[in-house]
XYZ file of C-alpha atoms in Angstrom:
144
model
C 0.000 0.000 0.000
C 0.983 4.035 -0.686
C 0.810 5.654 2.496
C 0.767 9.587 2.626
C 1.484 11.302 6.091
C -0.031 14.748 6.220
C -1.467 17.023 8.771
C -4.834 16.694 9.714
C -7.972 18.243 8.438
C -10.922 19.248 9.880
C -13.301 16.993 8.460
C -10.821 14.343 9.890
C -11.200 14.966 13.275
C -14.246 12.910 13.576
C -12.474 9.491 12.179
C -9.563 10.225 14.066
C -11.671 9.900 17.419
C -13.381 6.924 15.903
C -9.858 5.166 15.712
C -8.501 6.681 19.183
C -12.182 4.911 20.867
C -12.890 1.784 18.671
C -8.422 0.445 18.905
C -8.497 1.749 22.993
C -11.032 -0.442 23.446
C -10.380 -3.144 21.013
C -6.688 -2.922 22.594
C -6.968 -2.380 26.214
C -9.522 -5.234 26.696
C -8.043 -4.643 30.725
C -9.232 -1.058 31.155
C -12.915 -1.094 31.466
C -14.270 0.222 28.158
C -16.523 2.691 29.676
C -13.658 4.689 30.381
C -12.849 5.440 26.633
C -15.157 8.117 25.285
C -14.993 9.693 21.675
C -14.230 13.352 22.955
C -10.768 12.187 24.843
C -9.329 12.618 21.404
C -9.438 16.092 21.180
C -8.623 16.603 24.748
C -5.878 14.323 24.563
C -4.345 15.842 21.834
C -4.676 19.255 22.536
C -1.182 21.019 22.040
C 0.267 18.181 20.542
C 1.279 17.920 16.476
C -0.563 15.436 14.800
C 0.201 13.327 11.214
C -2.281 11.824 9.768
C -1.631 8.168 7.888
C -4.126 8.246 4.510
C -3.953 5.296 2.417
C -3.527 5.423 -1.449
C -7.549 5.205 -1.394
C -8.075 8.573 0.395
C -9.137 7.019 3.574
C -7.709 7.739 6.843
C -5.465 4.830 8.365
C -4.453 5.944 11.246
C -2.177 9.144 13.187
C 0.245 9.606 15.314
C 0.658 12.454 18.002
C 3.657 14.431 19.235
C 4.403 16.590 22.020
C 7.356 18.252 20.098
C 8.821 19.935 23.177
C 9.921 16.498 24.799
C 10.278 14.599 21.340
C 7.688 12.783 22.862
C 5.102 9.742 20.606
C 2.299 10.066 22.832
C 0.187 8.268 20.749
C 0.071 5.828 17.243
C -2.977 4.444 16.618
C -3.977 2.540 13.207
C -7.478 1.138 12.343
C -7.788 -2.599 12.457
C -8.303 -2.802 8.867
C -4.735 -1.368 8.365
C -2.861 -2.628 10.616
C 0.227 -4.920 9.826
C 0.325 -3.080 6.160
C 2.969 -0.358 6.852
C 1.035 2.776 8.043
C 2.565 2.976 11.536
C 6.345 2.761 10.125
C 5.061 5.126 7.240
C 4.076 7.573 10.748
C 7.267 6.803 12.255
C 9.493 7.714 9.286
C 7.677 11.054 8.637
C 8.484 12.475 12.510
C 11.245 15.001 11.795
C 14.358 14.000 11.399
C 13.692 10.600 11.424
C 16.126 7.711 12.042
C 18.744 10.671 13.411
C 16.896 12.044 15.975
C 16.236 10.626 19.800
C 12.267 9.721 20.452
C 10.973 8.354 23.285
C 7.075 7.124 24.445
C 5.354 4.610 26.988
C 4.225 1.721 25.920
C 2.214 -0.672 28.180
C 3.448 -3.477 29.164
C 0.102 -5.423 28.238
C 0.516 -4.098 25.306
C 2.790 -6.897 23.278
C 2.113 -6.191 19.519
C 2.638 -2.370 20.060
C 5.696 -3.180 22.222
C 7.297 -5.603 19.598
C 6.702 -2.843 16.942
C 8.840 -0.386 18.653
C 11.428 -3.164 19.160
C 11.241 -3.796 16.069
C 11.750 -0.452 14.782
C 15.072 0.281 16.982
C 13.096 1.799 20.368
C 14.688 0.279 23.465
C 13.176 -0.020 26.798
C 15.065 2.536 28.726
C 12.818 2.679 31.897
C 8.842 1.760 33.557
C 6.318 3.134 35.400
C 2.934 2.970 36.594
C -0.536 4.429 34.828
C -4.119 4.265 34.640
C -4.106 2.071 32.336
C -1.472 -0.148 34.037
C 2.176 -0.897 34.293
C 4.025 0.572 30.957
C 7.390 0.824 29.541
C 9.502 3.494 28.669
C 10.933 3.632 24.899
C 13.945 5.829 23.841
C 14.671 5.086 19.640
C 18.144 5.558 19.982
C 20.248 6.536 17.079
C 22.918 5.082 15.877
């Protein structure tokens, strides 16, 4: 698939919730799904710089979200339907400066196929912590 990363639109903003609540809950099957509501994407976002994955169709695939100040991922989330296909490296590889610049996020540790796609893309665990959500691990992409 042809991935283009661009910055969100308006008329996106409703999608982009519908991912954030539909892979919370289809991820965090731990975290009582009540606690996921369609409006914590815009509040969880706020200040942050977000890219927006569309697919070669036009559709949105997915985003990722950046709190620039800390070179912080605080979030990557790709629809079910896309996942495994290449959109989250596509996200990855459009953050500036990308493979040359340090990156860090928390993953949880419940989390395995998000964890093993950091790992996979050069993050290392680096340190842990506690959340909501549960136990999570700290990420640094190191560069070489």
């Amino acid at each position: 698939m042809t991935w283009t990363i661009r910055p969100p639109r308006a008329e996106d903003q409703e999608m982009l919730a519908e991912i954030y609540l539909s892979v919370r809950r289809e991820t965090f099957v731990w975290v009582d799904p009540g606690k996921f509501h369609r409006e914590d994407f815009a509040a969880h976002t706020n200040g942050e710089t977000v890219f927006v994955c569309e697919h070669e169709n036009g559709g949105v695939a997915g985003f990722l979200s950046l709190w620039p100040a800390d070179d912080f991922i605080h979030m990557l989330y790709i629809s079910p339907d896309f996942q495994g296909f290449g959109a989250g490296t596509a996200l990855l590889q459009a953050l500036p400066e990308w493979p040359q610049h340090r990156y860090r996020l928390k993953c949880l540790v419940k989390n395995r196929r998000a964890k093993a796609f950091y790992l996979g893309h050069g993050f290392r665990v680096t340190g842990n912590g506690t959340s909501p959500e549960g136990d999570y691990e700290e990420l640094s992409f190191l560069p070489v």
